[in-house]
CSV table of C-alpha atoms and ligand atoms in Angstrom, one decimal:
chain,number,residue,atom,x,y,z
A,1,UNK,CA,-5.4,3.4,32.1
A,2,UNK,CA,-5.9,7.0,31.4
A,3,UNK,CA,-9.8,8.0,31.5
A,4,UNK,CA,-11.3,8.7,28.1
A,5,UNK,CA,-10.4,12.3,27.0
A,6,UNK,CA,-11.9,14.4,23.9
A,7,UNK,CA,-9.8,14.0,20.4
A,8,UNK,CA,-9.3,18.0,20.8
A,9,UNK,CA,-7.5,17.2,24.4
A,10,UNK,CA,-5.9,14.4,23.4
A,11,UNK,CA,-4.8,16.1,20.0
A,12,UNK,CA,-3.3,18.8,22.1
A,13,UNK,CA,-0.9,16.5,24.0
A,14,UNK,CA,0.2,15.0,21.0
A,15,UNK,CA,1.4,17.9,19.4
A,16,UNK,CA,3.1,19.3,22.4
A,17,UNK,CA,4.8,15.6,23.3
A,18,UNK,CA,5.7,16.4,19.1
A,19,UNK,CA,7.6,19.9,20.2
A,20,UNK,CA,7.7,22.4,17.2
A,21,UNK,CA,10.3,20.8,15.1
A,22,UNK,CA,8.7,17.2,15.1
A,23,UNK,CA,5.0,18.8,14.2
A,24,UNK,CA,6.9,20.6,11.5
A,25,UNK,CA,7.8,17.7,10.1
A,26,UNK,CA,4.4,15.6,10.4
A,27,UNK,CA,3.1,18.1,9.1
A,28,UNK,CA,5.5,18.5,5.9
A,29,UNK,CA,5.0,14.7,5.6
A,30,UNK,CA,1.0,15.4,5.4
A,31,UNK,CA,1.6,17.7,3.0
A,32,UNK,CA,3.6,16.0,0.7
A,33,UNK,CA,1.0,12.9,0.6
A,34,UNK,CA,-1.2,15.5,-0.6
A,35,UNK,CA,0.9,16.7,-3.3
A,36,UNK,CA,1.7,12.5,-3.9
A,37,UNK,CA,-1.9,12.3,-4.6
A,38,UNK,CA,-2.7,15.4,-7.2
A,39,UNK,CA,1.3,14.3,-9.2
A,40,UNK,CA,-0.5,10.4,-9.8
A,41,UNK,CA,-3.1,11.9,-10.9
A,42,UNK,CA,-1.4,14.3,-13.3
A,43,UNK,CA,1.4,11.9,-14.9
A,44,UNK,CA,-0.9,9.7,-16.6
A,45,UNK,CA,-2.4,12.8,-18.5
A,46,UNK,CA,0.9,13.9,-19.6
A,47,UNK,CA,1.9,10.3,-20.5
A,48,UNK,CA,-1.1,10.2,-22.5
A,49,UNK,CA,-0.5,13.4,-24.3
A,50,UNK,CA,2.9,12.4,-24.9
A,51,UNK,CA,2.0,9.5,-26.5
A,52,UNK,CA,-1.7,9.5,-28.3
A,53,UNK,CA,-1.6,13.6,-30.3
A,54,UNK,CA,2.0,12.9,-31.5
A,55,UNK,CA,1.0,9.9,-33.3
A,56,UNK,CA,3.9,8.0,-31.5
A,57,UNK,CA,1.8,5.3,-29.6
A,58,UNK,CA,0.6,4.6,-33.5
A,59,UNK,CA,4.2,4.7,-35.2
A,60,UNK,CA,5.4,2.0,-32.1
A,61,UNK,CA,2.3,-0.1,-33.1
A,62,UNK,CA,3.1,0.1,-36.6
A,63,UNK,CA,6.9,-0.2,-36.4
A,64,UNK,CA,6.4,-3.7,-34.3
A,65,UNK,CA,3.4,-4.8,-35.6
A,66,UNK,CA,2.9,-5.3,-32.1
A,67,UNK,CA,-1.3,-5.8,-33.1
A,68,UNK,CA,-0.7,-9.5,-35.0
A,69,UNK,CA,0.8,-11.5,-32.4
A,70,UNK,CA,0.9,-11.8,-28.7
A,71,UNK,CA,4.8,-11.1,-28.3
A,72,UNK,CA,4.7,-8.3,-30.3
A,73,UNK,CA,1.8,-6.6,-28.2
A,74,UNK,CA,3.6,-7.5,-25.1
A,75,UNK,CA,6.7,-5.9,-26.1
A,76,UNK,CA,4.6,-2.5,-27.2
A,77,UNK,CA,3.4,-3.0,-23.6
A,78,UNK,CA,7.0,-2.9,-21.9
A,79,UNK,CA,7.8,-0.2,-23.8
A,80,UNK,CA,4.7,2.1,-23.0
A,81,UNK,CA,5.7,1.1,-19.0
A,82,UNK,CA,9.1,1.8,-19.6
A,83,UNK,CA,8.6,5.4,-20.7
A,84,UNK,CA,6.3,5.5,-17.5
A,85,UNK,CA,9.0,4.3,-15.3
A,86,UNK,CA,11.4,6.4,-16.6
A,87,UNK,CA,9.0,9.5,-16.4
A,88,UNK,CA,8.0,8.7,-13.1
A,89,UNK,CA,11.5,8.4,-12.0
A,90,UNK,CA,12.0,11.9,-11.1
A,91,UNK,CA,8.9,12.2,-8.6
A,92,UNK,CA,9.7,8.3,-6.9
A,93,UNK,CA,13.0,9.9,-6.2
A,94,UNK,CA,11.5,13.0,-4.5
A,95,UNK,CA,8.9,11.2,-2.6
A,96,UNK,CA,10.9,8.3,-1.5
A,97,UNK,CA,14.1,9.7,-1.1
A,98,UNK,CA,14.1,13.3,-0.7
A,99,UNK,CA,11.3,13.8,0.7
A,100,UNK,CA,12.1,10.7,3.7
A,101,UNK,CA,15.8,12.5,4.2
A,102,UNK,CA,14.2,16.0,5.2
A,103,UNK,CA,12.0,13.9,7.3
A,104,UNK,CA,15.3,12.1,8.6
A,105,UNK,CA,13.8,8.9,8.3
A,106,UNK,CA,15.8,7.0,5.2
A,107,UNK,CA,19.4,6.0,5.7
A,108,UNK,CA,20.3,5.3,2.0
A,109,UNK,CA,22.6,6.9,-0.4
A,110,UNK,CA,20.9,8.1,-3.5
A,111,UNK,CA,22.6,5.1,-5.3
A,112,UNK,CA,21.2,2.6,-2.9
A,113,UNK,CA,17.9,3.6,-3.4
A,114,UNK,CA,17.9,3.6,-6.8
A,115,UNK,CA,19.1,0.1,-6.8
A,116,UNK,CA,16.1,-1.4,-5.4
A,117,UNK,CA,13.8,0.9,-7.1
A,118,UNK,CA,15.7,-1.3,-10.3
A,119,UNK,CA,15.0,-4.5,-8.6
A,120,UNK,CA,11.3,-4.0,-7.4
A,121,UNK,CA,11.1,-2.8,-10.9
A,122,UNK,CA,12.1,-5.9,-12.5
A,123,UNK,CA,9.5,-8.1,-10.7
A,124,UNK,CA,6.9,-5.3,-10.8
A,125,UNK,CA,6.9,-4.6,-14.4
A,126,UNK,CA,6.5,-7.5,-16.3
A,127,UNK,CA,4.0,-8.5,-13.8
A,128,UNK,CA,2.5,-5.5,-14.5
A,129,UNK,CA,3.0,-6.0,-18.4
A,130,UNK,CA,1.5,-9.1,-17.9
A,131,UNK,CA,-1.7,-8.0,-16.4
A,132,UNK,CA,-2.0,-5.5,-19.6
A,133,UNK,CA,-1.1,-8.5,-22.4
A,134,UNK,CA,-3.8,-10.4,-20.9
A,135,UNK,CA,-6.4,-7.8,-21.1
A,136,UNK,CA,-5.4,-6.9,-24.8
A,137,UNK,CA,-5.7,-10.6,-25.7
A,138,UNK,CA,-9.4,-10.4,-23.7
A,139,UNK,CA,-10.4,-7.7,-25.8
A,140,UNK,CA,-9.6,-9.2,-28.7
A,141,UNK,CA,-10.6,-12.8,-28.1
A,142,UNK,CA,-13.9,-12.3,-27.1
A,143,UNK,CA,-14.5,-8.7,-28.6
A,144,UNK,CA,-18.2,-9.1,-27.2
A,145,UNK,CA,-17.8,-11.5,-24.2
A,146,UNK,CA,-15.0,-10.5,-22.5
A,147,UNK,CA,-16.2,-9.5,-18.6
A,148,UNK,CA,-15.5,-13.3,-18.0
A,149,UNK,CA,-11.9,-13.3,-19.1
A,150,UNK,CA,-11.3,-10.5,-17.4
A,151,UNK,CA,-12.6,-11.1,-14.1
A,152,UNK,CA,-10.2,-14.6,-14.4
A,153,UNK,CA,-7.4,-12.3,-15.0
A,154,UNK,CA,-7.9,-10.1,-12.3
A,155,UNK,CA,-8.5,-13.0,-10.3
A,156,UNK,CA,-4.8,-14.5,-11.3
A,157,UNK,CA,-3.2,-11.2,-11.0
A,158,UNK,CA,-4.6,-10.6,-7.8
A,159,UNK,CA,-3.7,-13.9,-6.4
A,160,UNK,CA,0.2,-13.5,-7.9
A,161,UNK,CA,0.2,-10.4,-6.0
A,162,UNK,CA,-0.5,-11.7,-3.0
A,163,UNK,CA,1.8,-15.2,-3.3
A,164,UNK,CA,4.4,-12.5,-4.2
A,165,UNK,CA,4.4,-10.3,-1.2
A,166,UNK,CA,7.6,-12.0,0.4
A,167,UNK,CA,9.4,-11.8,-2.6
A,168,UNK,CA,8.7,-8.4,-2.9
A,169,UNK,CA,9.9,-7.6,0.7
A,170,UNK,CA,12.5,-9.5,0.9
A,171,UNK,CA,14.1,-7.7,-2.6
A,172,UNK,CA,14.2,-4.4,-0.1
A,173,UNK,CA,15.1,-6.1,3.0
A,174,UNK,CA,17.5,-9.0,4.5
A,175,UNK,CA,16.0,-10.8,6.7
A,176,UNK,CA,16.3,-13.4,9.7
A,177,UNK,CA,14.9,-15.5,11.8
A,178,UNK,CA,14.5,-13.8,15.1
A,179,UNK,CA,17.0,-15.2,17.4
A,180,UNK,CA,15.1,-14.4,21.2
A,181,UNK,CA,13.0,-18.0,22.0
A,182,UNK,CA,11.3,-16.0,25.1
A,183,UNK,CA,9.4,-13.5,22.6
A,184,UNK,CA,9.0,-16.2,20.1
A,185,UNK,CA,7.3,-18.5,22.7
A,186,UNK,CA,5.4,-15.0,23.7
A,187,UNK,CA,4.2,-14.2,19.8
A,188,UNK,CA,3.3,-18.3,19.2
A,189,UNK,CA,0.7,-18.4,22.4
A,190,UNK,CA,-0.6,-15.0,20.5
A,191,UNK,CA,-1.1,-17.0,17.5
A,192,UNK,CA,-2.5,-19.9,19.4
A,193,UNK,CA,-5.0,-18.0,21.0
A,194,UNK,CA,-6.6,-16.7,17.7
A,195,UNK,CA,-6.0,-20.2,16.4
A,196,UNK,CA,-4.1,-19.4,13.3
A,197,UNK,CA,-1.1,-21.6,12.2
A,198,UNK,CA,2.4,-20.6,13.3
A,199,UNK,CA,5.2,-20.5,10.6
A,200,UNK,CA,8.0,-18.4,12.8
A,201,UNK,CA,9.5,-15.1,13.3
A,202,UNK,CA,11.6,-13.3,10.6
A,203,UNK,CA,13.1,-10.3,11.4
A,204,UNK,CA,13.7,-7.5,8.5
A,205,UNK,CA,17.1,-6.0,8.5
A,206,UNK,CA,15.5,-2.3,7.8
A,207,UNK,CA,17.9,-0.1,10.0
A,208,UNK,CA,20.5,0.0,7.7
A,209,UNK,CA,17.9,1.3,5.0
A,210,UNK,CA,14.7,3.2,7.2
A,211,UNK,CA,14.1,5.0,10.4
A,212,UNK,CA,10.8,3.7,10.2
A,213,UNK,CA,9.0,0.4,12.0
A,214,UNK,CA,6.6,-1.8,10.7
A,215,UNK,CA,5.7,-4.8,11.0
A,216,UNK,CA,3.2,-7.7,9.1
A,217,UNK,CA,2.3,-11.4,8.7
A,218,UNK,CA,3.0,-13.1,5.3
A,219,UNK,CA,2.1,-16.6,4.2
A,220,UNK,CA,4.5,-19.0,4.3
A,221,UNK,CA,3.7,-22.8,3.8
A,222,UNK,CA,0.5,-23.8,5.2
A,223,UNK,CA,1.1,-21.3,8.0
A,224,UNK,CA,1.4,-17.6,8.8
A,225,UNK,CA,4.7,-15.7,9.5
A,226,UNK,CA,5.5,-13.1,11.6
A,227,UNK,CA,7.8,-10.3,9.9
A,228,UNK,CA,8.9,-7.5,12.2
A,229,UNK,CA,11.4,-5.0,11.4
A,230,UNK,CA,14.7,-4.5,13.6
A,231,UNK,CA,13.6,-1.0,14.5
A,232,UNK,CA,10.1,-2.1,15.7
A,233,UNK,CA,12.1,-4.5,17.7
A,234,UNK,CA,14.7,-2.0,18.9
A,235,UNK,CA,11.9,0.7,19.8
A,236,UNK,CA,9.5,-1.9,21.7
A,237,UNK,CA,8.8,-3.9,24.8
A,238,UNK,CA,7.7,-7.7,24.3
A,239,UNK,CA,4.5,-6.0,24.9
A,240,UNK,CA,4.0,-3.8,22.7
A,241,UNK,CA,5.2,-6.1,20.3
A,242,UNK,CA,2.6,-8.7,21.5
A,243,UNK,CA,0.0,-6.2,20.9
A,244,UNK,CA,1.3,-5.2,17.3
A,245,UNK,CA,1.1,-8.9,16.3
A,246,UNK,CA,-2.2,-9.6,18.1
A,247,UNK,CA,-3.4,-6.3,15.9
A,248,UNK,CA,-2.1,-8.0,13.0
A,249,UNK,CA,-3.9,-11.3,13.9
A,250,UNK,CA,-7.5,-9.2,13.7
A,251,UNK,CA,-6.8,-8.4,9.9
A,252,UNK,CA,-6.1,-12.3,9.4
A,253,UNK,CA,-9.1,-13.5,11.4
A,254,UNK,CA,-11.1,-11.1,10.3
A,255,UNK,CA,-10.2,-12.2,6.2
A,256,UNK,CA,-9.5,-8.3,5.7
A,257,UNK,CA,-7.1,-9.0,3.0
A,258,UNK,CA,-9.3,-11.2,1.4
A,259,UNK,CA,-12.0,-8.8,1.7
A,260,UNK,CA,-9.9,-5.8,0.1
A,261,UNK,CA,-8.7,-8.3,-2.5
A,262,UNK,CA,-12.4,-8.8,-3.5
A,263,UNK,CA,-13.3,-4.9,-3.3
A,264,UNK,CA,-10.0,-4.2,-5.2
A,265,UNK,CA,-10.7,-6.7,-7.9
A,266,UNK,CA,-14.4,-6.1,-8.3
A,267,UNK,CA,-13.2,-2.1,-8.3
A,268,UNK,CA,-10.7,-3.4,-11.4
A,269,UNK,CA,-13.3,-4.8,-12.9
A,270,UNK,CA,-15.3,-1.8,-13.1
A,271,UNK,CA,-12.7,0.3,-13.9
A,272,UNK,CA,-11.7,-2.0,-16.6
A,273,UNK,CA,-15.1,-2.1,-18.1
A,274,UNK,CA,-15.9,1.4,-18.0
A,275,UNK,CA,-12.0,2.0,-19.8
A,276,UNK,CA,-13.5,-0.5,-22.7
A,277,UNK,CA,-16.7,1.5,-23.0
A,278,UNK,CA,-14.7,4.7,-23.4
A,279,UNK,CA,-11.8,3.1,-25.7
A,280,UNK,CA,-14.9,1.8,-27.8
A,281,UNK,CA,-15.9,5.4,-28.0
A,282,UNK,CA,-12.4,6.6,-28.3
A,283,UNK,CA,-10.3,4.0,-29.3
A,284,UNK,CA,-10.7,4.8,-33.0
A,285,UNK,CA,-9.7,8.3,-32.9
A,286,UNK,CA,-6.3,9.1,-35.0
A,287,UNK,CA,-5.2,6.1,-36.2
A,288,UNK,CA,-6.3,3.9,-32.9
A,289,UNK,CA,-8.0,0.9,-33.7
A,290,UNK,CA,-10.5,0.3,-31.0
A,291,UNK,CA,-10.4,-1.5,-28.0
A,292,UNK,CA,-8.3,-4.2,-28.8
A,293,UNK,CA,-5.6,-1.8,-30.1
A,294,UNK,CA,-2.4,-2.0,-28.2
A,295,UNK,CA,-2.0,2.2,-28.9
A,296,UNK,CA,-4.8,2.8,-26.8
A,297,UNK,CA,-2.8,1.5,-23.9
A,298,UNK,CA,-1.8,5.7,-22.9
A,299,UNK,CA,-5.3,6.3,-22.9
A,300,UNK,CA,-6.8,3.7,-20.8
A,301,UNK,CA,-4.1,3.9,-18.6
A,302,UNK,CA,-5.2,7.6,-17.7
A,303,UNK,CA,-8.8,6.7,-17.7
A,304,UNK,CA,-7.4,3.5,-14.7
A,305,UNK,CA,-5.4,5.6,-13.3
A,306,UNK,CA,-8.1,8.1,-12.6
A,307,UNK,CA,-10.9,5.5,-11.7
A,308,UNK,CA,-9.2,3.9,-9.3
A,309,UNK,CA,-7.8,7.0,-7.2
A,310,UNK,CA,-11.7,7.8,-6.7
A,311,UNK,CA,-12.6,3.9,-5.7
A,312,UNK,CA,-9.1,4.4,-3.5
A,313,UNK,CA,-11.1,7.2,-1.9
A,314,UNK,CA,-13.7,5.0,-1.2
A,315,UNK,CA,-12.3,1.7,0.1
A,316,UNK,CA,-9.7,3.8,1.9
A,317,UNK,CA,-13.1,4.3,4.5
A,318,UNK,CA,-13.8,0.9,4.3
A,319,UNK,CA,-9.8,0.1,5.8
A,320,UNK,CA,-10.3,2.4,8.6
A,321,UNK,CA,-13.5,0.8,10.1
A,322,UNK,CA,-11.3,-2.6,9.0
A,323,UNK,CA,-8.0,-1.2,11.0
A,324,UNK,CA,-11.0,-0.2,14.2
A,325,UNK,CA,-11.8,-3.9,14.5
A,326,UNK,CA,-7.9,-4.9,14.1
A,327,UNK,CA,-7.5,-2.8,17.3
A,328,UNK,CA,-10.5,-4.3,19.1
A,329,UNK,CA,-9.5,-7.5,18.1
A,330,UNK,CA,-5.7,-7.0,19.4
A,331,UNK,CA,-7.5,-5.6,22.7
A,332,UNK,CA,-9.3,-8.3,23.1
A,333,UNK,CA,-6.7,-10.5,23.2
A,334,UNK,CA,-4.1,-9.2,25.0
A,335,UNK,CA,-6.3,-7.6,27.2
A,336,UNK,CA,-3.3,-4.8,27.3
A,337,UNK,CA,-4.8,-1.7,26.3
A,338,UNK,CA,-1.9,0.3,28.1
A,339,UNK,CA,0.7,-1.1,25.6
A,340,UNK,CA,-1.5,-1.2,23.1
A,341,UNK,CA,-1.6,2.5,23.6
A,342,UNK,CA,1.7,2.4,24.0
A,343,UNK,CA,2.4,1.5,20.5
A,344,UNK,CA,0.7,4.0,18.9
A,345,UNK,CA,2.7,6.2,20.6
A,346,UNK,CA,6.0,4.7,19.4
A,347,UNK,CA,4.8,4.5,16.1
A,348,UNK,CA,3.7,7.9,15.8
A,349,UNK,CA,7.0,9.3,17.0
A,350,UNK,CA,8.9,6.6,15.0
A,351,UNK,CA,6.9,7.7,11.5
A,352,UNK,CA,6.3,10.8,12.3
A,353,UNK,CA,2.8,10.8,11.7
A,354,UNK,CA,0.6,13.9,12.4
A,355,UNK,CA,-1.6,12.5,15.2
A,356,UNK,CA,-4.5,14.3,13.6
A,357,UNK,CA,-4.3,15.1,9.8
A,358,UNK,CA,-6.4,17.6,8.4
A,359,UNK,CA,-10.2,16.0,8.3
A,360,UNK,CA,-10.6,16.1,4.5
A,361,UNK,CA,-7.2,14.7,3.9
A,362,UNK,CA,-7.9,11.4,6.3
A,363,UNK,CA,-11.4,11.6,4.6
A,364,UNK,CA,-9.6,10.9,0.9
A,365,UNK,CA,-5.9,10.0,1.5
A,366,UNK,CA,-5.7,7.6,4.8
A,367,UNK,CA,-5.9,4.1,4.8
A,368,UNK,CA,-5.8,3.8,8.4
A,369,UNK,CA,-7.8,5.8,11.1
A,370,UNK,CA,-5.5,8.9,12.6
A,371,UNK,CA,-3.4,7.6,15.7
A,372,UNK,CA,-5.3,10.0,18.2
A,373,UNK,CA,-8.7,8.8,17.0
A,374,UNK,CA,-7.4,4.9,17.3
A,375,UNK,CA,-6.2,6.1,20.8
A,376,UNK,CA,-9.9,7.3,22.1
A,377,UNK,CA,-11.3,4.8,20.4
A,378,UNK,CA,-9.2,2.4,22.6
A,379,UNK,CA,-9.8,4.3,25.9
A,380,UNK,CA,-13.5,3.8,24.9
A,381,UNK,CA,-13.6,-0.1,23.9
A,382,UNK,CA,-11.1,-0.4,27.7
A,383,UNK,CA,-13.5,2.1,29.8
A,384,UNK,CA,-16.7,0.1,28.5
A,385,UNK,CA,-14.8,-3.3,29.6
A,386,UNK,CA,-13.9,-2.5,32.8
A,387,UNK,CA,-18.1,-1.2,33.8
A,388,UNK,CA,-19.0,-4.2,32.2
A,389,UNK,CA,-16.7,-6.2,34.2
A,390,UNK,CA,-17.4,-4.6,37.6
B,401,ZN,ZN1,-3.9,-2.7,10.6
């Protein structure tokens, strides 16, 4: 195990391991999430303007009515997210696709691409839709009571989320079970020793699509499955993958996704509640009828959309300390802190990450904790072990 070094030392080595081309690179990446960031929080404002001064979101009320019954308001809905998706188009094409072919990570034709953009889009949007029918029916149910039928929603919506993760994935990615019994055996004693239910190993067929490697566990049944991707597999000793499942195995002990599904909700909530207090301020401005008004639907999705990139700034802090204890959890054990380090490593080379991104950006933009600081972080946890061991 190397001796703990400072994050300036240890930055250095990264970048140098990097050479000039692949810090290039990171660096582009870090850039671009920046830019990511300011373009979600400019669309919504231009969707909104779009809509709301030119008296259209009023005429497509009017035209369908779409106020007198729930159908009606729900197609109004899928319309308002259509023009979104079809705005938006342009930008999820440079981002996902232009932008991960200068970093030579995606493997798809345009065409390919936009094919499961179309797919995730159909399962995404009328869930989506849904989310929005049920809040105009809250509104205009219980015009003075609705915080309860809205936190049920967001509980439902939450929870379909969740369930729908697999489905999600696996309208990207093939997959398979993973066909090697040794590292099977390997990941199940893993699972055993954190005591969580086993449900198997499926590996995703992301080659043919991605450069990149992840990997994650999704429910399945009563138990828990492992889902690696080929690369991850390709790129990694049985070690290392040990140590990437037993990290994965501290965010399901440690109820992480349940806690983020709280903080996310109750974060919804607020957001929600502060949007009706506006749109009752608002909402009756040129030809908008208030809250329960289906028109108003540009405007509070800029006042969301808004809201919840500053409460993203805020739990993305939270999921750092929450990705800390993952790695303490996955050192503890495997006891491995040599592949766990290890892993990093791959991963930062495979996703080009930058090992350190610019402070403020981690600060607002990063859900997890910058490789090099998880790396000293890990040389500290092992160093502390080992004099508390001797
Ligand atoms: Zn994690």
């Amino acid at each position: 195990m190397p001796e703990t070094t400072s994050l300036d030392a240890l930055i250095r080595e990264w970048e140098a391991e990097l050479g000039l081309e692949g810090l290039a690179q990171a660096r582009y990446q870090e850039r671009m999430r920046v830019l990511r960031f300011f373009m979600g929080l400019v669309v919504p404002v231009l969707l909104a303007l779009l809509w709301l001064p030119t008296g259209w979101a009023v005429a497509l009320r009017d035209a369908l009515a779409a106020n007198t019954s729930w159908w009606r308001t729900w197609m109004a809905l899928l319309v308002f997210l259509a023009s979104e998706a079809v705005l938006t188009l342009p930008l999820a094409w440079y981002f996902d696709f232009r932008v991960e072919h200068r970093l030579g990570l995606s493997r798809q034709t345009c065409w390919e691409w936009l094919w499961d953009e179309l797919k995730q889009a159909a399962l995404g949007l009328p869930l989506q839709s849904l989310l929005f029918l049920g809040l105009y029916l809250v509104f205009r149910t219980w015009p003075d009571k609705w915080f309860p039928g809205l936190a049920g929603l967001v509980v439902v919506f939450l929870a379909a989320l969740y369930l729908l993760q697999p489905v999600f994935l696996r309208l990207k990615y093939k997959t398979q079970p993973l066909e090697d019994p040794v590292l099977t055996e390997r990941l199940h004693r893993v699972f055993q020793r954190a005591g969580v239910p086993f449900a198997g190993v499926s590996v995703v067929k992301a080659r043919e699509k991605t450069a990149r490697s992840n990997a994650a566990l999704v429910p399945r049944g009563a138990g828990t499955e492992v889902v690696l991707f080929d690369t991850l597999l390709e790129s990694m000793s049985p070690e290392a993958i040990e140590t990437v499942v037993a990290h994965e195995l501290g965010h399901k002990v440690h109820r992480d996704m349940l806690r983020l599904m709280t903080l996310v909700g109750t974060a919804l909530l607020l957001a929600l509640a502060v949007g009706y207090g506006i749109l009752q301020r608002l909402g009756t401005w040129d030809g908008l009828q208030g809250p329960g008004d289906v028109a108003t639907f540009p405007l509070l999705g800029w006042i969301l959309a808004w809201l919840m990139a500053g409460i993203q700034v805020l739990l993305n802090a939270y999921m750092r300390s929450r990705e800390y204890a993952a790695d303490r959890y996955a050192l503890e054990i495997t006891r491995n802190p040599a592949a766990l380090e290890t892993t990093f490593r791959v991963l930062a080379r495979q996703n080009k990450a930058l090992p350190q991104p610019p402070a403020w950006v981690e600060a607002l933009l990063h859900n997890h904790p910058s490789l090099a600081r998880r790396v000293l972080a890990l040389r500290r946890w092992a160093n502390q072990r080992t004099i508390s061991e001797n």
